[in-house]
PDB file of C-alpha atoms in Angstrom:
ATOM      1  CA  MET A 846       0.177  -0.298   0.276  1.00 45.00           C
ATOM      2  CA  THR A 847       1.240   3.246  -1.140  1.00 47.00           C
ATOM      3  CA  MET A 848       1.333   6.376   1.187  1.00 52.00           C
ATOM      4  CA  PRO A 849      -0.186   9.707  -0.389  1.00 55.00           C
ATOM      5  CA  PRO A 850       2.094  12.237  -0.725  1.00 64.00           C
ATOM      6  CA  LYS A 851       2.602  14.769   1.953  1.00 81.00           C
ATOM      7  CA  GLY A 852       2.987  18.288   1.988  1.00 92.00           C
ATOM      8  CA  ARG A 853       5.309  20.779   3.951  1.00 94.00           C
ATOM      9  CA  PRO A 854       4.387  20.849   7.560  1.00 95.00           C
ATOM     10  CA  VAL A 855       3.528  24.314   9.109  1.00 97.00           C
ATOM     11  CA  LEU A 856       6.402  25.380  11.603  1.00 97.00           C
ATOM     12  CA  LEU A 857       5.458  29.090  12.762  1.00 98.00           C
ATOM     13  CA  GLU A 858       6.015  30.950  16.174  1.00 97.00           C
ATOM     14  CA  THR A 859       4.364  33.980  17.651  1.00 98.00           C
ATOM     15  CA  LYS A 860       5.222  35.586  21.138  1.00 97.00           C
ATOM     16  CA  ARG A 861       3.511  33.334  23.068  1.00 98.00           C
ATOM     17  CA  PHE A 862       2.572  30.364  20.707  1.00 98.00           C
ATOM     18  CA  ALA A 863       4.308  27.524  18.419  1.00 98.00           C
ATOM     19  CA  LEU A 864       1.998  26.513  15.562  1.00 98.00           C
ATOM     20  CA  ARG A 865       3.004  23.160  13.870  1.00 97.00           C
ATOM     21  CA  SER A 866       1.338  20.539  11.515  1.00 97.00           C
ATOM     22  CA  LEU A 867       0.347  17.828  13.772  1.00 97.00           C
ATOM     23  CA  LYS A 868       1.553  13.996  13.983  1.00 95.00           C
ATOM     24  CA  PRO A 869      -0.751  11.134  14.988  1.00 96.00           C
ATOM     25  CA  ALA A 870       1.812  10.932  18.020  1.00 95.00           C
ATOM     26  CA  ASP A 871      -0.173  14.386  18.864  1.00 96.00           C
ATOM     27  CA  ALA A 872      -2.471  12.519  19.892  1.00 95.00           C
ATOM     28  CA  SER A 873      -3.587  12.962  23.562  1.00 94.00           C
ATOM     29  CA  GLU A 874      -5.964  12.153  26.448  1.00 94.00           C
ATOM     30  CA  ARG A 875      -6.262  16.175  26.457  1.00 94.00           C
ATOM     31  CA  TRP A 876      -7.953  16.502  22.885  1.00 92.00           C
ATOM     32  CA  MET A 877      -9.717  13.267  23.215  1.00 94.00           C
ATOM     33  CA  ASN A 878     -11.438  15.871  26.352  1.00 95.00           C
ATOM     34  CA  TRP A 879     -12.021  18.522  24.092  1.00 95.00           C
ATOM     35  CA  LEU A 880     -13.862  16.241  21.691  1.00 94.00           C
ATOM     36  CA  LYS A 881     -16.173  15.260  24.647  1.00 94.00           C
ATOM     37  CA  ASP A 882     -16.982  18.600  25.770  1.00 94.00           C
ATOM     38  CA  PRO A 883     -20.326  20.126  24.965  1.00 91.00           C
ATOM     39  CA  GLU A 884     -18.578  23.729  25.945  1.00 92.00           C
ATOM     40  CA  VAL A 885     -15.746  23.139  23.478  1.00 93.00           C
ATOM     41  CA  MET A 886     -17.797  21.592  20.727  1.00 90.00           C
ATOM     42  CA  GLY A 887     -21.371  23.087  21.075  1.00 88.00           C
ATOM     43  CA  PRO A 888     -20.551  26.640  19.322  1.00 87.00           C
ATOM     44  CA  LEU A 889     -18.736  24.705  16.173  1.00 89.00           C
ATOM     45  CA  ASN A 890     -22.085  22.483  16.234  1.00 88.00           C
ATOM     46  CA  ALA A 891     -19.857  19.928  16.302  1.00 90.00           C
ATOM     47  CA  PRO A 892     -20.904  16.206  17.839  1.00 88.00           C
ATOM     48  CA  ILE A 893     -19.618  15.046  20.869  1.00 89.00           C
ATOM     49  CA  ARG A 894     -17.260  12.128  20.310  1.00 90.00           C
ATOM     50  CA  LYS A 895     -15.611   9.481  22.152  1.00 92.00           C
ATOM     51  CA  TRP A 896     -13.044   8.352  20.307  1.00 92.00           C
ATOM     52  CA  THR A 897      -9.906   6.324  21.216  1.00 93.00           C
ATOM     53  CA  VAL A 898      -6.542   7.374  20.708  1.00 93.00           C
ATOM     54  CA  GLN A 899      -6.279   5.125  17.359  1.00 95.00           C
ATOM     55  CA  GLU A 900      -9.320   6.764  16.009  1.00 95.00           C
ATOM     56  CA  LEU A 901      -7.615  10.449  17.147  1.00 94.00           C
ATOM     57  CA  MET A 902      -4.263   8.976  15.118  1.00 95.00           C
ATOM     58  CA  ALA A 903      -6.414   8.335  12.189  1.00 95.00           C
ATOM     59  CA  HIS A 904      -7.822  11.723  11.973  1.00 94.00           C
ATOM     60  CA  ILE A 905      -4.428  13.458  12.381  1.00 95.00           C
ATOM     61  CA  ALA A 906      -3.094  11.178   9.995  1.00 95.00           C
ATOM     62  CA  SER A 907      -5.597  12.073   7.252  1.00 94.00           C
ATOM     63  CA  ALA A 908      -3.910  15.977   7.013  1.00 95.00           C
ATOM     64  CA  ASN A 909      -1.656  15.659   4.135  1.00 95.00           C
ATOM     65  CA  ASN A 910      -0.133  19.509   4.509  1.00 96.00           C
ATOM     66  CA  ILE A 911      -1.811  19.720   0.527  1.00 95.00           C
ATOM     67  CA  GLU A 912      -5.494  20.252   0.741  1.00 96.00           C
ATOM     68  CA  ARG A 913      -5.707  19.289   4.618  1.00 96.00           C
ATOM     69  CA  TYR A 914      -3.836  21.215   7.455  1.00 97.00           C
ATOM     70  CA  LEU A 915      -4.160  19.854  10.909  1.00 97.00           C
ATOM     71  CA  VAL A 916      -2.107  22.736  12.948  1.00 98.00           C
ATOM     72  CA  GLY A 917      -1.356  22.446  16.679  1.00 98.00           C
ATOM     73  CA  ILE A 918      -1.409  25.182  18.835  1.00 98.00           C
ATOM     74  CA  PHE A 919       1.184  25.166  21.923  1.00 98.00           C
ATOM     75  CA  ASP A 920       1.896  27.379  24.748  1.00 97.00           C
ATOM     76  CA  LEU A 921       5.579  28.649  24.342  1.00 97.00           C
ATOM     77  CA  THR A 922       6.110  28.084  28.195  1.00 96.00           C
ATOM     78  CA  SER A 923       4.663  25.307  29.056  1.00 96.00           C
ATOM     79  CA  LYS A 924       5.218  23.360  25.634  1.00 96.00           C
ATOM     80  CA  VAL A 925       1.041  21.966  26.178  1.00 96.00           C
ATOM     81  CA  GLN A 926      -0.964  22.082  23.576  1.00 97.00           C
ATOM     82  CA  ILE A 927      -4.317  24.340  23.800  1.00 97.00           C
ATOM     83  CA  GLY A 928      -5.851  23.781  20.699  1.00 97.00           C
ATOM     84  CA  PHE A 929      -5.956  23.329  16.789  1.00 97.00           C
ATOM     85  CA  TYR A 930      -6.719  24.978  13.243  1.00 97.00           C
ATOM     86  CA  MET A 931      -8.236  22.806  10.470  1.00 96.00           C
ATOM     87  CA  VAL A 932      -7.259  24.489   7.394  1.00 98.00           C
ATOM     88  CA  ASP A 933      -8.890  23.306   3.945  1.00 97.00           C
ATOM     89  CA  VAL A 934      -6.937  24.409   0.982  1.00 97.00           C
ATOM     90  CA  ASP A 935      -8.683  23.980  -2.510  1.00 97.00           C
ATOM     91  CA  PRO A 936      -5.359  24.377  -4.591  1.00 95.00           C
ATOM     92  CA  PHE A 937      -7.178  24.963  -8.045  1.00 96.00           C
ATOM     93  CA  HIS A 938      -8.946  28.671  -6.665  1.00 97.00           C
ATOM     94  CA  ARG A 939      -5.946  29.321  -4.123  1.00 97.00           C
ATOM     95  CA  ARG A 940      -8.113  29.623  -1.686  1.00 98.00           C
ATOM     96  CA  ALA A 941      -7.857  28.038   2.524  1.00 98.00           C
ATOM     97  CA  THR A 942     -11.139  27.980   4.676  1.00 97.00           C
ATOM     98  CA  PHE A 943      -9.961  27.916   8.323  1.00 97.00           C
ATOM     99  CA  ASN A 944     -11.543  26.291  11.197  1.00 95.00           C
ATOM    100  CA  ILE A 945     -10.414  26.721  15.136  1.00 95.00           C
ATOM    101  CA  VAL A 946     -10.605  25.213  18.334  1.00 95.00           C
ATOM    102  CA  ILE A 947      -9.207  26.327  21.490  1.00 96.00           C
ATOM    103  CA  GLY A 948      -9.561  23.156  23.909  1.00 96.00           C
ATOM    104  CA  GLU A 949      -8.063  24.534  26.943  1.00 96.00           C
ATOM    105  CA  LYS A 950     -10.639  26.762  28.333  1.00 95.00           C
ATOM    106  CA  SER A 951      -8.142  28.685  30.493  1.00 96.00           C
ATOM    107  CA  TRP A 952      -7.175  30.219  26.989  1.00 97.00           C
ATOM    108  CA  TRP A 953     -10.455  31.327  25.916  1.00 95.00           C
ATOM    109  CA  GLY A 954     -10.468  35.401  25.622  1.00 94.00           C
ATOM    110  CA  LYS A 955      -7.000  35.822  25.750  1.00 96.00           C
ATOM    111  CA  GLY A 956      -6.396  36.781  22.137  1.00 95.00           C
ATOM    112  CA  VAL A 957      -5.331  33.160  21.246  1.00 97.00           C
ATOM    113  CA  ILE A 958      -7.467  33.056  17.804  1.00 96.00           C
ATOM    114  CA  ASN A 959      -5.982  36.376  15.989  1.00 95.00           C
ATOM    115  CA  GLU A 960      -2.361  35.993  17.253  1.00 97.00           C
ATOM    116  CA  THR A 961      -1.821  32.679  15.742  1.00 98.00           C
ATOM    117  CA  ARG A 962      -4.226  32.954  12.743  1.00 98.00           C
ATOM    118  CA  ALA A 963      -2.177  36.485  11.685  1.00 97.00           C
ATOM    119  CA  ALA A 964       0.908  33.882  11.795  1.00 98.00           C
ATOM    120  CA  LEU A 965      -1.111  31.461   9.343  1.00 98.00           C
ATOM    121  CA  LEU A 966      -2.541  34.193   7.066  1.00 98.00           C
ATOM    122  CA  ASP A 967       1.365  35.315   6.704  1.00 97.00           C
ATOM    123  CA  GLU A 968       2.076  31.907   5.957  1.00 97.00           C
ATOM    124  CA  PHE A 969      -0.371  30.952   3.429  1.00 97.00           C
ATOM    125  CA  PHE A 970      -0.918  34.161   1.560  1.00 97.00           C
ATOM    126  CA  ASP A 971       3.220  34.662   1.358  1.00 96.00           C
ATOM    127  CA  ASN A 972       4.411  31.145   0.869  1.00 96.00           C
ATOM    128  CA  ARG A 973       1.943  28.457   0.042  1.00 96.00           C
ATOM    129  CA  GLY A 974       0.092  29.966  -3.244  1.00 96.00           C
ATOM    130  CA  ILE A 975      -3.053  31.054  -1.309  1.00 97.00           C
ATOM    131  CA  GLU A 976      -4.911  33.880  -2.348  1.00 98.00           C
ATOM    132  CA  LYS A 977      -8.292  34.137  -0.450  1.00 98.00           C
ATOM    133  CA  ALA A 978      -9.468  33.114   3.090  1.00 98.00           C
ATOM    134  CA  ALA A 979     -12.752  31.864   4.162  1.00 98.00           C
ATOM    135  CA  GLY A 980     -14.293  31.534   7.282  1.00 97.00           C
ATOM    136  CA  THR A 981     -17.572  30.074   8.344  1.00 96.00           C
ATOM    137  CA  PRO A 982     -18.695  30.332  11.572  1.00 96.00           C
ATOM    138  CA  PHE A 983     -21.912  30.061  13.310  1.00 95.00           C
ATOM    139  CA  ALA A 984     -23.766  33.557  13.876  1.00 95.00           C
ATOM    140  CA  ARG A 985     -24.608  32.280  17.332  1.00 93.00           C
ATOM    141  CA  ASN A 986     -20.734  31.453  18.056  1.00 94.00           C
ATOM    142  CA  PHE A 987     -20.234  35.775  19.426  1.00 94.00           C
ATOM    143  CA  PRO A 988     -16.869  35.313  20.026  1.00 93.00           C
ATOM    144  CA  ALA A 989     -15.852  33.767  16.860  1.00 95.00           C
ATOM    145  CA  VAL A 990     -17.637  36.353  14.957  1.00 96.00           C
ATOM    146  CA  PHE A 991     -16.315  39.126  17.300  1.00 96.00           C
ATOM    147  CA  ASN A 992     -12.515  37.830  16.300  1.00 96.00           C
ATOM    148  CA  TYR A 993     -13.125  37.979  12.418  1.00 96.00           C
ATOM    149  CA  LYS A 994     -14.134  41.302  12.521  1.00 96.00           C
ATOM    150  CA  ALA A 995     -11.628  42.271  15.176  1.00 95.00           C
ATOM    151  CA  GLN A 996      -9.125  41.189  12.640  1.00 96.00           C
ATOM    152  CA  GLY A 997     -10.286  42.817   9.666  1.00 96.00           C
ATOM    153  CA  TRP A 998     -12.089  39.843   7.799  1.00 97.00           C
ATOM    154  CA  ARG A 999     -15.260  40.873   5.469  1.00 97.00           C
ATOM    155  CA  HIS A1000     -18.775  39.433   6.349  1.00 98.00           C
ATOM    156  CA  GLU A1001     -19.544  38.623   2.437  1.00 98.00           C
ATOM    157  CA  GLY A1002     -22.857  36.627   3.581  1.00 97.00           C
ATOM    158  CA  THR A1003     -25.260  34.902   6.003  1.00 97.00           C
ATOM    159  CA  PHE A1004     -26.559  31.382   4.568  1.00 96.00           C
ATOM    160  CA  ARG A1005     -29.814  31.602   6.687  1.00 96.00           C
ATOM    161  CA  GLY A1006     -31.068  28.024   8.610  1.00 95.00           C
ATOM    162  CA  HIS A1007     -27.951  26.812   6.921  1.00 95.00           C
ATOM    163  CA  CYS A1008     -27.308  23.736   9.164  1.00 93.00           C
ATOM    164  CA  ALA A1009     -29.298  21.690  11.757  1.00 94.00           C
ATOM    165  CA  SER A1010     -28.272  21.909  15.376  1.00 92.00           C
ATOM    166  CA  VAL A1011     -26.747  18.640  16.396  1.00 89.00           C
ATOM    167  CA  ALA A1012     -28.236  19.625  20.063  1.00 88.00           C
ATOM    168  CA  ASP A1013     -31.934  19.837  18.941  1.00 90.00           C
ATOM    169  CA  GLY A1014     -32.439  19.754  15.364  1.00 91.00           C
ATOM    170  CA  SER A1015     -33.050  23.723  15.310  1.00 94.00           C
ATOM    171  CA  ARG A1016     -31.698  25.344  12.330  1.00 96.00           C
ATOM    172  CA  LEU A1017     -28.833  27.913  12.577  1.00 94.00           C
ATOM    173  CA  ASP A1018     -27.880  30.435  10.434  1.00 96.00           C
ATOM    174  CA  GLN A1019     -24.095  30.522   9.328  1.00 96.00           C
ATOM    175  CA  PHE A1020     -22.013  33.642   8.408  1.00 97.00           C
ATOM    176  CA  GLN A1021     -19.283  33.486   5.798  1.00 97.00           C
ATOM    177  CA  PHE A1022     -15.952  35.841   6.220  1.00 98.00           C
ATOM    178  CA  GLY A1023     -13.267  36.629   3.630  1.00 98.00           C
ATOM    179  CA  LEU A1024     -10.028  38.161   3.214  1.00 98.00           C
ATOM    180  CA  THR A1025      -7.758  38.428   0.196  1.00 98.00           C
ATOM    181  CA  LYS A1026      -4.251  38.431  -0.120  1.00 97.00           C
ATOM    182  CA  ASP A1027      -3.978  42.044  -0.968  1.00 96.00           C
ATOM    183  CA  GLU A1028      -6.351  42.814   2.270  1.00 96.00           C
ATOM    184  CA  TRP A1029      -4.285  40.966   4.198  1.00 96.00           C
ATOM    185  CA  ARG A1030      -1.235  42.942   3.413  1.00 94.00           C
ATOM    186  CA  GLY A1031      -3.044  45.934   3.618  1.00 94.00           C
ATOM    187  CA  LEU A1032      -4.016  45.575   7.271  1.00 93.00           C
ATOM    188  CA  ARG A1033      -0.799  44.245   7.919  1.00 88.00           C
ATOM    189  CA  GLY A1034       1.417  47.333   6.167  1.00 81.00           C
ATOM    190  CA  LYS A1035       2.821  45.449   3.645  1.00 64.00           C
ATOM    191  CA  THR A1036       3.369  45.735   0.074  1.00 56.00           C
ATOM    192  CA  ALA A1037       3.256  43.019  -2.790  1.00 52.00           C
ATOM    193  CA  PRO A1038       6.825  41.736  -3.492  1.00 49.00           C
TER     194      PRO A1038
END
Protein backbone atom coordinates (compact mmCIF):
# COMPACT_ATOMS: atom_id res chain seq x y z
CA MET A 1 0.00 0.00 0.00
CA THR A 2 1.45 3.37 -0.99
CA MET A 3 0.98 6.34 1.28
CA PRO A 4 -0.49 9.52 -0.25
CA PRO A 5 2.01 12.34 -0.74
CA LYS A 6 2.56 14.75 2.13
CA GLY A 7 3.25 18.45 1.77
CA ARG A 8 5.60 20.72 3.66
CA PRO A 9 4.56 20.93 7.32
CA VAL A 10 3.74 24.23 9.03
CA LEU A 11 6.26 25.35 11.66
CA LEU A 12 5.73 28.87 13.02
CA GLU A 13 6.15 30.86 16.20
CA THR A 14 4.35 33.91 17.54
CA LYS A 15 5.08 35.90 20.68
CA ARG A 16 3.32 33.34 22.89
CA PHE A 17 2.70 30.25 20.79
CA ALA A 18 4.28 27.61 18.58
CA LEU A 19 2.24 26.43 15.59
CA ARG A 20 3.11 23.19 13.87
CA SER A 21 1.54 20.53 11.73
CA LEU A 22 0.34 17.72 13.94
CA LYS A 23 1.46 14.11 13.77
CA PRO A 24 -0.43 11.00 14.93
CA ALA A 25 1.86 10.90 17.98
CA ASP A 26 0.21 14.18 19.13
CA ALA A 27 -3.03 12.33 19.91
CA SER A 28 -3.63 12.84 23.62
CA GLU A 29 -6.12 12.39 26.43
CA ARG A 30 -6.31 16.20 26.58
CA TRP A 31 -7.49 16.39 22.95
CA MET A 32 -9.94 13.50 23.39
CA ASN A 33 -11.44 15.39 26.36
CA TRP A 34 -12.03 18.45 24.16
CA LEU A 35 -14.01 16.28 21.74
CA LYS A 36 -16.27 15.13 24.60
CA ASP A 37 -16.86 18.62 26.03
CA PRO A 38 -20.16 20.26 24.96
CA GLU A 39 -18.79 23.72 25.85
CA VAL A 40 -15.93 23.24 23.38
CA MET A 41 -17.82 21.46 20.60
CA GLY A 42 -21.20 23.20 20.92
CA PRO A 43 -20.24 26.56 19.32
CA LEU A 44 -18.86 24.59 16.35
CA ASN A 45 -22.11 22.59 16.05
CA ALA A 46 -19.92 19.49 16.16
CA PRO A 47 -21.15 16.25 17.68
CA ILE A 48 -19.65 15.01 20.94
CA ARG A 49 -17.11 12.32 20.05
CA LYS A 50 -15.78 9.62 22.34
CA TRP A 51 -12.85 8.66 20.16
CA THR A 52 -10.14 6.21 21.06
CA VAL A 53 -6.50 7.20 20.73
CA GLN A 54 -6.36 5.13 17.53
CA GLU A 55 -9.33 6.99 16.03
CA LEU A 56 -7.77 10.35 16.86
CA MET A 57 -4.42 9.22 15.42
CA ALA A 58 -6.17 8.20 12.18
CA HIS A 59 -7.91 11.59 12.03
CA ILE A 60 -4.60 13.41 12.46
CA ALA A 61 -2.96 11.17 9.83
CA SER A 62 -5.67 12.20 7.31
CA ALA A 63 -4.12 15.68 7.09
CA ASN A 64 -1.60 15.80 4.25
CA ASN A 65 -0.34 19.42 4.45
CA ILE A 66 -1.53 19.94 0.88
CA GLU A 67 -5.34 20.01 0.89
CA ARG A 68 -5.88 19.57 4.63
CA TYR A 69 -3.74 20.87 7.45
CA LEU A 70 -4.12 20.12 11.16
CA VAL A 71 -1.98 22.68 12.95
CA GLY A 72 -1.53 22.49 16.70
CA ILE A 73 -1.32 25.55 18.94
CA PHE A 74 1.21 25.09 21.72
CA ASP A 75 1.89 27.44 24.63
CA LEU A 76 5.58 28.40 24.28
CA THR A 77 6.13 28.42 28.03
CA SER A 78 4.54 25.11 29.04
CA LYS A 79 4.82 23.38 25.61
CA VAL A 80 1.22 22.16 26.17
CA GLN A 81 -1.18 21.98 23.22
CA ILE A 82 -4.13 24.30 23.83
CA GLY A 83 -5.97 23.95 20.53
CA PHE A 84 -5.66 23.40 16.80
CA TYR A 85 -6.55 24.71 13.37
CA MET A 86 -8.03 22.69 10.56
CA VAL A 87 -7.29 24.42 7.28
CA ASP A 88 -8.87 23.06 4.10
CA VAL A 89 -7.21 24.19 0.87
CA ASP A 90 -8.67 24.27 -2.61
CA PRO A 91 -5.45 24.37 -4.69
CA PHE A 92 -7.17 25.25 -7.98
CA HIS A 93 -8.99 28.26 -6.55
CA ARG A 94 -6.03 29.11 -4.24
CA ARG A 95 -8.48 29.34 -1.32
CA ALA A 96 -8.07 28.23 2.30
CA THR A 97 -10.90 27.78 4.79
CA PHE A 98 -9.90 28.18 8.43
CA ASN A 99 -11.52 26.43 11.41
CA ILE A 100 -10.19 26.62 14.96
CA VAL A 101 -10.72 24.92 18.28
CA ILE A 102 -9.30 26.30 21.52
CA GLY A 103 -9.84 23.31 23.77
CA GLU A 104 -8.17 24.70 26.88
CA LYS A 105 -10.80 26.97 28.40
CA SER A 106 -8.21 28.80 30.53
CA TRP A 107 -7.05 30.38 27.23
CA TRP A 108 -10.51 31.56 26.11
CA GLY A 109 -10.74 35.33 25.68
CA LYS A 110 -6.96 35.82 25.78
CA GLY A 111 -6.28 36.75 22.16
CA VAL A 112 -5.03 33.33 21.07
CA ILE A 113 -7.00 33.19 17.85
CA ASN A 114 -6.05 36.46 16.22
CA GLU A 115 -2.40 36.17 17.29
CA THR A 116 -2.02 32.69 15.85
CA ARG A 117 -4.30 33.15 12.84
CA ALA A 118 -2.27 36.20 11.78
CA ALA A 119 0.86 34.02 11.59
CA LEU A 120 -1.03 31.39 9.58
CA LEU A 121 -2.46 33.98 7.21
CA ASP A 122 1.05 35.35 6.60
CA GLU A 123 2.30 31.81 5.93
CA PHE A 124 -0.52 30.76 3.60
CA PHE A 125 -0.63 34.04 1.65
CA ASP A 126 3.14 34.55 1.41
CA ASN A 127 4.45 30.99 1.12
CA ARG A 128 1.70 28.57 0.14
CA GLY A 129 0.06 30.19 -2.87
CA ILE A 130 -3.24 31.13 -1.22
CA GLU A 131 -5.05 34.21 -2.52
CA LYS A 132 -8.31 34.04 -0.54
CA ALA A 133 -9.04 32.98 3.04
CA ALA A 134 -12.50 32.08 4.28
CA GLY A 135 -14.14 31.36 7.62
CA THR A 136 -17.68 30.13 8.26
CA PRO A 137 -18.64 30.52 11.93
CA PHE A 138 -22.17 30.02 13.12
CA ALA A 139 -23.96 33.30 13.83
CA ARG A 140 -24.48 32.27 17.46
CA ASN A 141 -20.72 31.75 17.96
CA PHE A 142 -20.24 35.31 19.20
CA PRO A 143 -16.53 35.00 20.15
CA ALA A 144 -15.64 33.68 16.67
CA VAL A 145 -17.65 36.40 14.93
CA PHE A 146 -16.01 39.03 17.13
CA ASN A 147 -12.54 37.73 16.26
CA TYR A 148 -13.16 37.75 12.52
CA LYS A 149 -14.41 41.33 12.65
CA ALA A 150 -11.60 42.47 14.96
CA GLN A 151 -9.02 41.03 12.57
CA GLY A 152 -10.46 42.85 9.56
CA TRP A 153 -12.20 40.01 7.74
CA ARG A 154 -15.21 41.01 5.63
CA HIS A 155 -18.66 39.59 6.35
CA GLU A 156 -19.53 38.36 2.86
CA GLY A 157 -22.87 36.75 3.54
CA THR A 158 -25.26 34.94 5.80
CA PHE A 159 -26.56 31.47 5.02
CA ARG A 160 -29.93 31.57 6.75
CA GLY A 161 -31.00 28.32 8.42
CA HIS A 162 -28.03 26.67 6.74
CA CYS A 163 -27.40 23.80 9.15
CA ALA A 164 -29.35 21.72 11.62
CA SER A 165 -28.22 21.97 15.22
CA VAL A 166 -26.66 18.73 16.47
CA ALA A 167 -28.08 19.61 19.91
CA ASP A 168 -31.78 20.08 19.12
CA GLY A 169 -32.32 20.01 15.34
CA SER A 170 -33.17 23.72 15.10
CA ARG A 171 -31.93 25.60 12.03
CA LEU A 172 -28.73 27.64 12.46
CA ASP A 173 -27.56 30.67 10.53
CA GLN A 174 -23.98 30.51 9.31
CA PHE A 175 -21.80 33.47 8.32
CA GLN A 176 -19.20 33.63 5.57
CA PHE A 177 -16.18 35.81 6.27
CA GLY A 178 -13.50 36.40 3.68
CA LEU A 179 -10.12 38.02 3.31
CA THR A 180 -8.02 38.36 0.17
CA LYS A 181 -4.26 38.37 0.04
CA ASP A 182 -4.21 42.05 -0.93
CA GLU A 183 -6.62 43.00 1.86
CA TRP A 184 -4.43 41.18 4.38
CA ARG A 185 -1.29 42.91 3.10
CA GLY A 186 -3.06 46.23 3.51
CA LEU A 187 -4.09 45.37 7.07
CA ARG A 188 -0.53 44.29 7.88
CA GLY A 189 1.02 47.35 6.21
CA LYS A 190 2.82 45.17 3.68
CA THR A 191 3.39 45.83 0.02
CA ALA A 192 3.36 43.21 -2.69
CA PRO A 193 6.82 41.72 -3.37
